[in-house]
Amino acid sequence: MKGNLPEQLALMARLPRTWPAFIARYGSFTPTQLAAIPALLDGQNSLISAATASGKTEAALAPLIERHCPAKRQRNHLAILYLTPTRALASDLHTRLAHACETLDLRLAVKTSDRNSFRAARPPDILITTPESCDSLLASHPRLLANLRAIIIDELHLLDGTPRGDQLQIVLRRIRRIREYAAANGDAPDATLQLVALSATIGAPAATAARYLGSAVVITLPGQRASAAERIALSPISAEQLISYLKRFQSRGWRKALVFCNSRIEVESYAAAVRANSPFGEHVFVHYSNIDARRRREIEQQFSSGTVGICFSTSTLELGIDIGDIDLTILIGPPGSSASFSQRIGRAGRRSDTTRVACFYRTELEQLLFEALLAEEPGRSDAQGISALQQSPHIRPAVAIQQIFSLIKQSPIAAVRLPELASLFSGLLERDDLAAILGELEQREYLQAVRSGEWRAGAALNALIDSQASSRPGPSIHTNIQTSSAHLYDIRDQSTGQTIARVDSLWLQQESATIEGRSVRVEWADGEVILVRSQPGGGEQPAAFLSHSARQPLSYALARLLPAQLGLGTEAAPLIPIMDGDGNGWRWFHWLGDVYGQAALDLLRYRLLVNETNQIGLFLHLAEELRELPSWSDMQIQVYLQDTFRLYEPLLDLGPFQNLLPLRIRQRAVVEQFAIARFQAAIARLQIVQVPEEVAQNLVDLGG
């Protein structure tokens, strides 16, 4: 047993049931478990912030089971709710934890749209689900939560600051209300509810904990595994360099690799190219959300159990899904955030002190982004040490619409009342806003007023609910995930009739269509279904390879990492004279990211002749020299945002019900999420500078 032996033994004695089931096979507690388990055994709400593969799951579950799932007692209620951000992670956790729970005689279930072993008539002791499926559970079976004792929120950093995180705040309040009502009416012995959140390293952990857990202890474990990174140029029109690299794979003693791409089309393109020249034989796998859930689970199991293999994935395998021990993570193009980058490279070498990553870049900008991400100090809440402004206490108002719909489904009288709504949203939305939202929904026939201060479902909401079971459902009333409006086709194997995947029309535009990197021939199609047949000897690289290589949206935080990689100061905003196909003028590098770059472009147009560029998040093309920094009042920016709010709604992740808000609240939501004070601070930091010719050329190359 490693570490401080008396401390290890003392803690082991406090876990008489769960030590053998969850931790004994590892031989000792991890530092995260030593720090977190005592607080949880003492009943404290806790935020546990630590690196990946640090044993956070066991650190949360073991003490909560000891406290809330006692042995030799008749248990007939749900005791622990485990919330994960993705359906795939929920399914994986269920598989990982099933044996340990079985040895403890605990009923474990999973409830998602992909996999559902939950039965309301026989509640499990522990339920693993997503925030959205939990919302659905609240609406359909609220009484099952009356005796809930604890909630674990996994990967909180992926939810916080998003509409899903806003929804989660309200869902937690609704669960507390059920607990309090049950205790007050004698249906539960008390209203105690222990909350635990797990996260990778996160900025402002105390403020984050307060939003979701209330009074809580913050347990932060510093440290990240060292990374061994290679940077490799890759042609944007072929996979030749990737294939050459993989042919040396086994000679290095490696056997398995996980490859991340930034789009489904890229996954298919690179998988097809590698399959045709594979040093892995037939062990080439593909994983993304549009592949049928049953098939995804098969892929996960096959890749995990195999001794050799390579799997091409989108972000679906970023999280802790168990796919076995990976020797190397390969990134084809950088992801859109530092958090995503850390998740991806952390998938390799989980049983060693070093994680290996190969970063393949196709452009100068991708190379620079990789350099910046690799150089970033882990855990910093802002890329350049800029003090992060306090997050607005208000949630996105569109989330209130989704919650109103869900509350109507939960209500015994199928209605909502303004006073109860105002109490539920206290501190998060004003009563007047809620009243205006209810009025707007009534006008649009989503609600109907049945008496003063009470609303029930109207014709439009009933139609939305009815559409959920159709082949073209509208937005779910239980989710705040913004989905594509593109029509999806079911891809079915002509021989078996089984659904393989769901794709958009772009898939049909390829000269050579692939599924899981294998060429298929379209045999028949209508507006809903496409029947395909595998092509003999399929697997050749599809045509039009280049057209699917595109970077991710560039955030302000990520853009601000770039100047240092060019030898510039953090405040430097170079102004470079140009004479090229665009004509004479200047390139002004502002490093503001795509959203703030768009605002700078539009606001500057009031004063200067300025043109958009292909990298709006990095620089603008000016017709004349910029002699001083732009300056605008907060009111000028607010008026601009109110006039152009529709431009920013799809850029700011405001939730799928944003368009149902009253106009003034739609505009205000854009203004609040844009964060004028942060934009002003970003502009104020910039200093117009001249740079040496070599640096200037490097900057020009970023524009392609």
XYZ file of C-alpha atoms in Angstrom:
704
model
C 0.000 0.000 0.000
C 1.581 3.255 -1.183
C 1.821 6.602 0.566
C 1.171 7.401 4.208
C 0.285 3.959 5.566
C -1.553 5.069 8.751
C -3.664 7.529 6.729
C -4.465 4.863 4.139
C -5.409 2.300 6.781
C -7.555 4.773 8.729
C -9.497 5.723 5.629
C -9.854 2.095 4.558
C -11.450 1.361 7.937
C -14.084 4.011 7.235
C -15.058 2.206 4.005
C -15.727 -1.339 5.233
C -18.100 -2.163 2.349
C -16.847 -0.098 -0.564
C -13.067 -0.446 -0.197
C -13.127 -4.067 -1.459
C -15.624 -3.284 -4.218
C -14.226 -0.046 -5.636
C -10.633 0.553 -4.556
C -8.881 -2.610 -3.339
C -7.978 -3.784 -6.844
C -5.856 -0.633 -7.299
C -3.911 -1.419 -4.107
C -4.189 2.008 -2.504
C -6.033 5.311 -2.511
C -5.076 7.986 -5.012
C -4.210 11.470 -3.686
C -7.616 12.649 -4.919
C -9.380 9.937 -2.949
C -7.352 10.628 0.201
C -8.303 14.300 0.004
C -11.969 13.928 -0.935
C -13.390 10.837 0.756
C -13.208 12.088 4.389
C -15.216 15.223 3.558
C -17.889 13.179 1.792
C -18.071 10.669 4.624
C -18.692 13.632 6.929
C -21.675 14.634 4.783
C -20.257 17.765 3.182
C -21.224 19.053 -0.229
C -18.022 18.997 -2.275
C -16.493 20.055 -5.573
C -13.593 17.756 -6.463
C -11.335 19.312 -9.083
C -8.527 17.052 -10.262
C -6.820 15.742 -13.371
C -8.199 12.932 -15.486
C -7.514 9.347 -14.358
C -7.191 10.451 -10.722
C -9.955 8.241 -9.321
C -12.649 10.912 -8.944
C -15.527 8.516 -9.658
C -14.544 6.158 -6.838
C -13.754 9.132 -4.597
C -17.396 10.198 -4.893
C -19.288 6.914 -5.072
C -17.549 4.924 -2.337
C -18.278 7.322 0.559
C -21.787 8.151 -0.697
C -22.701 4.462 -0.836
C -21.326 3.984 2.681
C -23.496 6.855 3.940
C -26.690 6.460 1.930
C -26.952 2.791 0.909
C -26.561 0.862 4.184
C -26.261 -2.907 4.064
C -28.917 -5.309 5.338
C -31.734 -2.813 5.043
C -34.739 -3.024 2.788
C -34.206 -0.341 0.164
C -37.060 0.621 -2.114
C -36.127 4.099 -3.238
C -33.576 5.834 -5.432
C -30.698 6.895 -3.183
C -27.954 8.261 -5.467
C -28.342 10.089 -8.767
C -25.215 10.196 -10.962
C -25.398 12.873 -13.691
C -23.039 12.791 -16.687
C -22.812 15.229 -19.609
C -23.098 12.568 -22.333
C -25.127 9.446 -23.027
C -22.000 7.541 -24.002
C -20.321 8.297 -20.673
C -23.473 7.256 -18.812
C -23.486 3.925 -20.624
C -19.780 3.430 -20.025
C -20.081 4.190 -16.304
C -22.915 1.689 -16.011
C -20.695 -0.997 -17.545
C -17.705 -0.063 -15.367
C -19.637 0.059 -12.096
C -22.028 -2.847 -12.597
C -19.820 -5.545 -11.047
C -18.876 -3.483 -7.981
C -22.522 -2.613 -7.331
C -23.555 -6.237 -7.775
C -21.056 -7.362 -5.116
C -22.650 -4.834 -2.742
C -26.178 -6.007 -3.606
C -27.001 -2.596 -5.038
C -29.354 -2.085 -7.960
C -27.700 0.050 -10.649
C -29.566 1.437 -13.667
C -28.891 3.772 -16.574
C -31.448 6.064 -18.219
C -30.671 7.816 -21.498
C -32.198 7.876 -24.958
C -29.454 5.457 -26.056
C -29.736 2.946 -23.224
C -32.424 2.516 -20.590
C -32.521 -0.109 -17.854
C -34.506 2.125 -15.483
C -37.883 0.830 -14.261
C -40.033 3.159 -12.197
C -41.869 0.233 -10.587
C -38.591 -1.035 -9.121
C -36.347 1.963 -8.494
C -32.603 1.332 -8.481
C -30.350 2.364 -5.605
C -28.138 4.275 -8.050
C -29.255 5.798 -11.338
C -26.805 7.060 -13.950
C -28.323 9.557 -16.351
C -27.823 12.876 -18.134
C -29.241 16.261 -17.053
C -31.775 16.003 -19.881
C -32.977 12.518 -18.912
C -33.100 13.680 -15.304
C -35.361 16.537 -16.428
C -37.576 13.958 -18.124
C -37.600 11.857 -14.946
C -38.679 14.911 -12.945
C -41.582 15.470 -15.316
C -42.759 11.858 -15.448
C -41.873 10.354 -12.037
C -41.152 13.164 -9.543
C -42.154 11.024 -6.545
C -39.223 8.697 -7.176
C -36.942 11.533 -6.051
C -38.718 12.035 -2.723
C -36.124 9.994 -0.805
C -33.093 10.815 -2.936
C -30.067 11.198 -0.670
C -27.202 12.343 -2.920
C -26.385 13.661 -6.389
C -23.060 13.369 -8.228
C -22.455 15.741 -11.147
C -19.653 14.435 -13.356
C -17.490 16.614 -15.643
C -19.126 19.803 -14.359
C -16.700 21.998 -16.308
C -18.344 20.791 -19.532
C -21.765 21.999 -18.375
C -20.966 25.193 -16.487
C -21.381 28.374 -18.507
C -23.703 26.721 -21.050
C -27.501 26.463 -21.392
C -27.184 22.901 -20.077
C -25.507 24.232 -16.958
C -28.280 26.801 -16.529
C -30.842 24.016 -16.863
C -28.963 21.939 -14.305
C -29.146 24.752 -11.753
C -32.941 24.774 -12.027
C -33.217 20.971 -12.067
C -31.283 20.819 -8.800
C -33.663 23.376 -7.284
C -36.641 21.317 -8.424
C -35.192 18.186 -6.803
C -34.586 20.061 -3.547
C -38.211 21.210 -3.594
C -39.428 17.646 -3.995
C -37.239 16.572 -1.088
C -38.493 19.417 1.108
C -42.123 18.706 0.230
C -41.681 14.994 0.968
C -40.074 15.721 4.333
C -42.782 18.231 5.278
C -45.528 15.707 4.470
C -43.936 12.741 6.208
C -42.972 10.935 3.001
C -39.266 11.229 3.820
C -37.448 11.339 7.166
C -35.690 14.601 6.283
C -34.863 16.892 3.377
C -31.075 16.388 3.452
C -29.493 16.158 0.015
C -25.723 15.764 -0.398
C -24.270 17.206 -3.604
C -20.913 16.326 -5.139
C -19.449 17.722 -8.353
C -16.465 16.298 -10.218
C -14.400 18.326 -12.629
C -11.126 18.567 -14.430
C -9.040 21.542 -13.367
C -11.416 24.503 -13.463
C -11.092 28.239 -12.987
C -12.881 29.930 -10.058
C -13.883 26.620 -8.403
C -15.474 28.276 -5.342
C -17.827 30.390 -7.469
C -18.631 27.378 -9.655
C -19.419 25.248 -6.611
C -21.715 27.935 -5.199
C -23.809 28.006 -8.377
C -24.661 24.319 -8.199
C -23.937 23.023 -4.714
C -24.641 25.952 -2.429
C -22.420 25.760 0.637
C -19.636 23.362 -0.288
C -16.022 22.484 0.337
C -13.703 22.789 -2.666
C -11.073 20.064 -2.999
C -8.496 20.931 -5.651
C -5.694 18.568 -6.573
C -3.052 20.292 -8.721
C -0.925 18.561 -11.266
C -1.187 17.156 -14.736
C 0.690 14.290 -16.313
C 3.641 15.286 -18.443
C 3.008 15.188 -22.183
C 5.319 14.023 -24.936
C 4.114 15.799 -28.055
C 5.082 15.516 -31.712
C 4.088 18.154 -34.255
C 3.713 16.871 -37.804
C 2.731 18.659 -41.009
C -0.148 17.054 -42.901
C -1.285 17.788 -46.424
C -4.829 19.162 -46.511
C -5.600 17.038 -49.570
C -4.344 13.606 -48.531
C -3.546 11.378 -45.565
C -0.096 10.351 -46.848
C 1.874 11.732 -43.884
C -0.536 10.159 -41.399
C -0.262 6.752 -43.070
C 3.534 6.996 -43.160
C 3.558 7.839 -39.455
C 1.321 4.885 -38.611
C 3.548 2.459 -40.511
C 6.268 3.163 -37.923
C 3.777 2.702 -35.106
C 4.531 -0.888 -34.113
C 8.296 -0.406 -34.398
C 7.993 2.023 -31.485
C 6.331 -0.634 -29.374
C 2.869 0.913 -29.646
C -0.278 -1.058 -30.383
C -3.343 1.211 -30.070
C -4.114 4.795 -31.071
C -7.098 7.106 -30.717
C -7.451 9.756 -33.441
C -9.553 12.894 -32.929
C -10.963 14.868 -35.860
C -13.134 17.975 -35.748
C -15.972 16.774 -37.990
C -17.738 13.564 -38.927
C -16.720 13.969 -42.566
C -13.067 14.197 -41.550
C -13.436 11.084 -39.415
C -14.806 9.168 -42.382
C -12.219 10.554 -44.824
C -9.157 9.746 -42.725
C -10.526 6.389 -41.568
C -11.148 5.345 -45.184
C -7.672 6.448 -46.245
C -5.994 4.590 -43.383
C -8.148 1.469 -43.785
C -6.940 1.104 -47.372
C -3.297 1.154 -46.187
C -3.715 -0.049 -42.632
C -0.916 -1.490 -40.511
C -3.744 -2.419 -38.118
C -5.422 -4.851 -40.486
C -9.198 -4.773 -40.035
C -8.924 -3.174 -36.614
C -9.799 0.320 -37.881
C -12.804 1.804 -36.062
C -14.956 4.912 -36.376
C -16.932 6.621 -33.592
C -19.234 9.653 -33.722
C -22.682 10.573 -32.457
C -24.594 9.883 -35.691
C -23.582 6.233 -35.705
C -26.375 4.108 -34.275
C -26.109 3.777 -30.474
C -26.055 -0.011 -30.574
C -23.222 0.018 -33.090
C -21.285 2.632 -31.087
C -21.330 0.349 -28.038
C -20.081 -2.517 -30.185
C -17.242 -0.335 -31.484
C -16.278 0.721 -27.963
C -16.191 -2.897 -26.812
C -14.256 -4.156 -29.834
C -11.673 -1.378 -29.640
C -11.320 -1.764 -25.875
C -10.903 -5.550 -25.912
C -8.571 -5.689 -28.911
C -4.816 -5.839 -28.452
C -4.178 -3.623 -31.503
C -6.278 -1.040 -33.260
C -6.929 2.549 -34.250
C -10.162 4.468 -33.708
C -11.105 7.722 -35.459
C -13.513 9.837 -33.417
C -15.096 13.237 -33.032
C -15.510 14.621 -29.505
C -17.631 11.593 -28.523
C -14.601 9.822 -27.044
C -13.159 12.884 -25.278
C -14.637 11.868 -21.949
C -13.805 8.913 -19.757
C -15.435 6.151 -21.802
C -13.449 2.992 -21.151
C -11.716 2.063 -24.393
C -8.761 0.315 -22.827
C -5.163 1.435 -22.558
C -4.189 3.757 -25.421
C -0.544 4.236 -26.362
C -1.004 7.427 -28.325
C -3.564 10.140 -29.019
C -3.475 11.687 -32.488
C -5.115 15.055 -33.146
C -5.870 16.033 -36.740
C -6.308 19.757 -36.332
C -6.657 21.500 -32.959
C -9.963 21.455 -31.061
C -11.842 24.641 -30.284
C -10.915 25.005 -26.619
C -8.190 24.332 -24.084
C -10.549 22.105 -22.084
C -11.224 19.924 -25.102
C -7.496 19.723 -25.871
C -6.724 18.573 -22.321
C -9.481 15.963 -22.479
C -8.215 14.588 -25.783
C -4.536 14.280 -24.973
C -5.401 12.842 -21.550
C -6.864 9.706 -23.145
C -3.445 8.166 -23.827
C -1.111 6.487 -21.349
C -3.623 6.620 -18.510
C -1.566 4.083 -16.556
C 1.697 5.991 -16.920
C 3.070 9.364 -15.867
C 3.292 10.574 -19.470
C 0.670 11.081 -22.128
C 1.816 10.843 -25.749
C 0.204 12.961 -28.430
C 0.862 13.526 -32.138
C -0.474 16.868 -33.403
C -1.050 16.899 -37.167
C -1.485 20.394 -38.600
C -2.527 21.358 -42.134
C -2.059 25.133 -41.994
C 0.202 27.650 -40.283
C -2.705 28.618 -38.035
C -3.310 25.031 -36.929
C 0.406 24.705 -36.156
C 0.341 27.907 -34.103
C -2.783 26.835 -32.219
C -1.147 23.532 -31.319
C 1.955 25.349 -30.071
C -0.209 27.637 -27.951
C -2.282 24.801 -26.494
C 0.807 22.754 -25.629
C 2.438 25.756 -23.961
C -0.602 26.796 -21.938
C -0.331 26.473 -18.182
C -2.952 23.907 -17.064
C -5.808 25.194 -14.975
C -5.578 28.889 -15.798
C -9.046 30.357 -16.028
C -7.987 32.885 -18.680
C -5.490 32.379 -21.433
C -3.378 35.462 -20.734
C -3.993 36.052 -17.064
C -6.752 38.573 -17.713
C -8.962 38.669 -14.650
C -12.116 36.830 -15.556
C -15.095 39.076 -14.946
C -17.640 37.625 -12.573
C -20.099 35.405 -14.395
C -23.541 36.921 -14.642
C -25.811 35.588 -11.877
C -28.624 35.370 -14.417
C -29.236 32.264 -16.462
C -30.001 32.426 -20.167
C -33.696 33.352 -20.277
C -34.475 30.830 -23.043
C -33.806 28.080 -20.492
C -36.869 29.322 -18.595
C -39.061 28.397 -21.570
C -37.795 24.816 -21.575
C -38.283 24.604 -17.816
C -41.826 25.990 -18.027
C -42.712 23.256 -20.539
C -41.120 20.598 -18.323
C -42.856 21.910 -15.194
C -46.243 21.668 -16.904
C -45.508 17.996 -17.584
C -44.502 17.507 -13.922
C -47.445 19.364 -12.395
C -50.349 17.269 -11.018
C -52.706 19.887 -12.449
C -50.664 20.282 -15.694
C -50.219 24.007 -15.063
C -47.692 26.582 -13.899
C -48.249 29.635 -11.751
C -46.210 32.817 -11.749
C -45.545 32.979 -7.971
C -44.086 29.447 -7.942
C -41.994 30.222 -11.021
C -40.695 33.437 -9.478
C -39.692 31.530 -6.351
C -37.993 28.742 -8.326
C -36.003 31.204 -10.458
C -35.216 33.566 -7.576
C -31.849 35.232 -8.128
C -31.611 33.799 -11.646
C -34.429 35.594 -13.488
C -36.628 38.510 -12.470
C -40.365 38.049 -11.902
C -41.172 40.656 -14.567
C -39.128 38.706 -17.118
C -40.961 35.500 -16.291
C -44.298 37.273 -16.635
C -43.257 38.634 -20.026
C -42.109 35.182 -21.156
C -45.418 33.634 -20.103
C -47.283 36.355 -21.988
C -45.224 35.785 -25.139
C -45.789 32.024 -24.984
C -49.517 32.613 -24.554
C -49.568 34.901 -27.575
C -47.772 32.222 -29.639
C -50.289 29.597 -28.370
C -47.697 27.526 -26.547
C -49.599 28.340 -23.348
C -53.171 29.225 -22.543
C -54.282 31.147 -19.491
C -56.969 29.212 -17.637
C -57.313 31.610 -14.742
C -55.495 34.616 -13.360
C -51.841 33.702 -12.813
C -52.124 30.118 -14.123
C -51.133 28.704 -17.511
C -51.567 25.318 -19.161
C -50.312 23.815 -22.427
C -51.641 25.472 -25.563
C -52.055 24.052 -29.044
C -48.472 24.773 -30.125
C -46.957 23.085 -27.048
C -49.213 20.061 -27.446
C -48.114 19.806 -31.075
C -44.461 20.045 -30.013
C -44.947 17.284 -27.446
C -46.739 15.095 -29.993
C -43.888 15.597 -32.479
C -41.330 14.024 -30.131
C -42.227 10.536 -31.302
C -42.170 11.438 -35.017
C -39.305 11.004 -37.469
C -38.809 14.771 -37.529
C -39.239 15.906 -33.929
C -39.063 19.511 -32.876
C -36.846 20.643 -29.993
C -37.196 18.366 -26.975
C -38.951 19.931 -24.018
C -36.311 18.357 -21.760
C -33.135 19.674 -23.375
C -31.275 22.913 -23.955
C -28.847 21.410 -26.438
C -28.803 23.385 -29.676
C -29.084 20.873 -32.493
C -28.641 21.313 -36.218
C -31.759 22.108 -38.192
C -30.444 20.045 -41.108
C -32.655 17.159 -42.158
C -31.105 13.776 -41.288
C -31.448 10.562 -43.276
C -31.415 7.067 -41.815
C -28.644 4.980 -43.378
C -29.694 1.322 -43.396
C -27.855 -1.789 -44.483
C -29.829 -3.245 -47.372
C -28.965 -6.812 -46.374
C -29.949 -6.644 -42.712
C -32.325 -3.689 -42.624
C -30.490 -2.356 -39.552
C -29.926 1.371 -39.111
C -26.205 2.138 -39.278
C -26.121 5.915 -38.923
C -27.981 9.160 -39.503
C -26.433 11.687 -41.896
C -27.188 15.079 -43.401
C -27.324 15.959 -47.094
C -23.576 16.721 -47.221
C -22.952 12.971 -47.026
C -24.834 12.512 -50.292
C -22.626 15.055 -52.073
C -19.470 12.935 -51.733
C -18.214 11.235 -54.856
C -17.434 8.147 -52.768
C -19.646 7.579 -49.731
C -18.268 5.828 -46.659
C -19.633 4.499 -43.404
C -17.086 3.598 -40.722
C -14.385 4.243 -43.306
C -15.762 1.589 -45.669
C -17.057 2.468 -49.112
C -20.748 1.833 -49.631
C -23.007 2.049 -52.658
C -26.363 3.791 -52.371
C -29.007 1.379 -53.627
C -32.175 3.338 -52.898
C -33.178 6.585 -51.217
C -36.204 8.689 -50.420
C -36.662 11.707 -48.180
C -36.209 9.666 -44.989
C -34.170 6.501 -45.613
C -31.069 5.578 -47.627
C -30.353 1.905 -48.269
C -26.676 1.077 -48.821
C -24.608 -1.970 -49.672
C -20.927 -2.486 -48.894
C -18.681 -2.319 -51.918
C -16.276 -5.236 -52.424
C -12.758 -4.189 -51.564
C -14.087 -0.862 -50.264
C -12.044 1.456 -48.144
C -10.315 3.683 -50.668
C -9.919 7.341 -49.805
C -12.967 9.406 -50.811
C -12.673 12.180 -53.336
C -13.071 15.857 -52.392
C -10.862 15.316 -49.343
C -9.855 18.946 -48.998
C -13.367 20.408 -48.862
C -14.067 18.938 -45.444
C -11.019 20.328 -43.609
C -12.114 23.330 -41.587
C -11.020 24.826 -38.306
C -13.176 25.108 -35.216
C -14.688 28.462 -34.167
C -11.948 30.521 -32.529
C -12.735 31.683 -28.993
C -11.317 34.820 -27.431
C -9.457 32.803 -24.796
C -7.772 30.620 -27.403
C -6.964 33.518 -29.742
C -5.237 35.359 -26.883
C -2.775 32.479 -26.544
C -1.333 33.087 -29.998
C 0.769 36.314 -29.755
C 3.217 34.766 -27.286
C 3.916 31.941 -29.743
C 5.023 34.567 -32.275
C 7.355 36.285 -29.842
C 4.946 39.156 -29.242
C 3.789 40.712 -26.003
C 0.342 39.825 -24.757
C -0.932 43.337 -25.568
C 0.635 43.586 -29.028
C -1.795 44.306 -31.873
C 0.446 44.442 -34.968
C -0.461 46.644 -37.924
C 1.130 45.350 -41.135
C 1.121 47.126 -44.513
C 0.073 44.852 -47.370
C 0.195 44.899 -51.159
C -1.428 41.782 -52.565
C -4.494 40.603 -54.417
C -6.659 42.401 -51.867
C -5.090 45.719 -52.857
C -3.133 48.158 -50.727
C -4.029 48.495 -47.106
C -3.250 47.188 -43.668
C -3.796 44.013 -41.712
C -4.610 44.703 -38.089
C -4.102 41.725 -35.790
C -6.389 42.037 -32.768
C -6.514 38.433 -31.384
C -10.154 38.878 -30.318
C -11.604 35.567 -31.497
C -14.517 35.159 -33.877
C -17.302 36.774 -31.819
C -15.410 39.853 -30.658
C -13.674 40.052 -34.042
C -17.076 40.341 -35.734
C -18.052 43.131 -33.346
C -14.785 44.980 -33.951
C -15.339 44.718 -37.712
C -18.862 46.120 -37.576
C -18.095 48.851 -35.074
C -14.999 50.007 -36.971
C -17.075 50.326 -40.135
C -18.765 53.363 -38.597
C -15.386 55.129 -38.817
C -13.122 53.369 -41.330
C -13.213 51.401 -44.538
C -12.614 47.888 -43.212
C -13.149 44.487 -44.794
C -13.806 41.035 -43.414
C -11.043 38.439 -43.725
C -10.962 34.644 -43.771
C -9.650 34.752 -40.194
C -11.937 37.329 -38.639
C -10.979 36.173 -35.146
C -7.341 37.180 -35.733
C -7.187 40.201 -38.026
C -9.074 42.695 -40.176
C -8.178 44.345 -43.484
C -8.118 48.140 -43.202
C -7.988 50.523 -46.163
C -6.072 53.107 -44.138
C -3.671 53.096 -41.235
C -5.171 52.735 -37.770
C -3.417 55.418 -35.744
C -5.138 54.891 -32.417
C -7.124 52.200 -30.704
C -10.847 52.193 -31.361
C -13.036 53.374 -28.528
C -16.762 53.002 -28.011
C -19.031 53.689 -25.086
C -20.888 50.826 -23.444
C -24.122 52.345 -24.711
C -22.881 52.423 -28.312
C -21.961 48.745 -28.131
C -25.267 47.876 -26.482
C -27.250 49.649 -29.200
C -25.169 47.867 -31.862
C -25.859 44.473 -30.281
C -29.558 45.199 -29.973
C -29.682 46.138 -33.664
C -27.747 43.026 -34.771
C -28.877 40.518 -32.150
C -29.955 37.953 -34.737
C -26.371 37.794 -36.039
C -25.083 36.858 -32.579
C -27.809 34.478 -31.423
C -26.322 31.434 -33.207
C -22.787 32.403 -32.090
C -23.438 32.739 -28.356
C -25.052 29.400 -27.421
C -28.278 30.820 -26.018
C -30.374 27.653 -26.235
C -32.879 26.214 -28.728
C -35.851 28.230 -27.404
C -34.205 31.659 -27.786
C -36.496 32.608 -30.679
C -39.611 32.206 -28.482
C -38.562 34.963 -26.077
C -40.082 38.452 -26.130
C -38.022 40.727 -28.371
C -36.535 42.857 -25.602
C -35.449 39.774 -23.649
C -33.935 38.202 -26.785
C -31.888 41.347 -27.271
C -30.873 41.525 -23.629
C -29.794 37.879 -23.640
C -27.384 38.656 -26.473
C -26.027 41.722 -24.668
C -25.504 39.807 -21.422
C -23.845 36.795 -23.031
C -21.628 38.990 -25.227
C -20.254 40.613 -22.029
C -19.592 44.222 -23.028
C -17.260 44.832 -20.082
C -15.042 41.921 -21.157
C -15.008 43.170 -24.752
C -14.043 46.655 -23.606
C -11.270 45.237 -21.425
C -10.005 43.188 -24.359
C -9.883 46.258 -26.614
C -8.270 48.415 -23.924
C -5.389 45.961 -23.532
C -4.342 46.182 -27.168
C -1.362 48.262 -28.259
C -0.754 48.981 -31.941
C 2.827 47.984 -32.755
C 5.133 47.556 -35.709
C 6.900 44.203 -35.976
C 10.067 42.950 -37.696
C 9.711 41.761 -41.289
C 10.136 38.096 -40.347
C 7.346 38.285 -37.766
C 5.190 40.235 -40.206
C 5.550 37.477 -42.790
C 4.600 34.849 -40.210
C 1.484 36.860 -39.411
C 0.545 37.198 -43.063
C 0.924 33.423 -43.487
C -1.765 32.862 -40.833
C -4.330 34.252 -43.236
C -3.591 31.570 -45.806
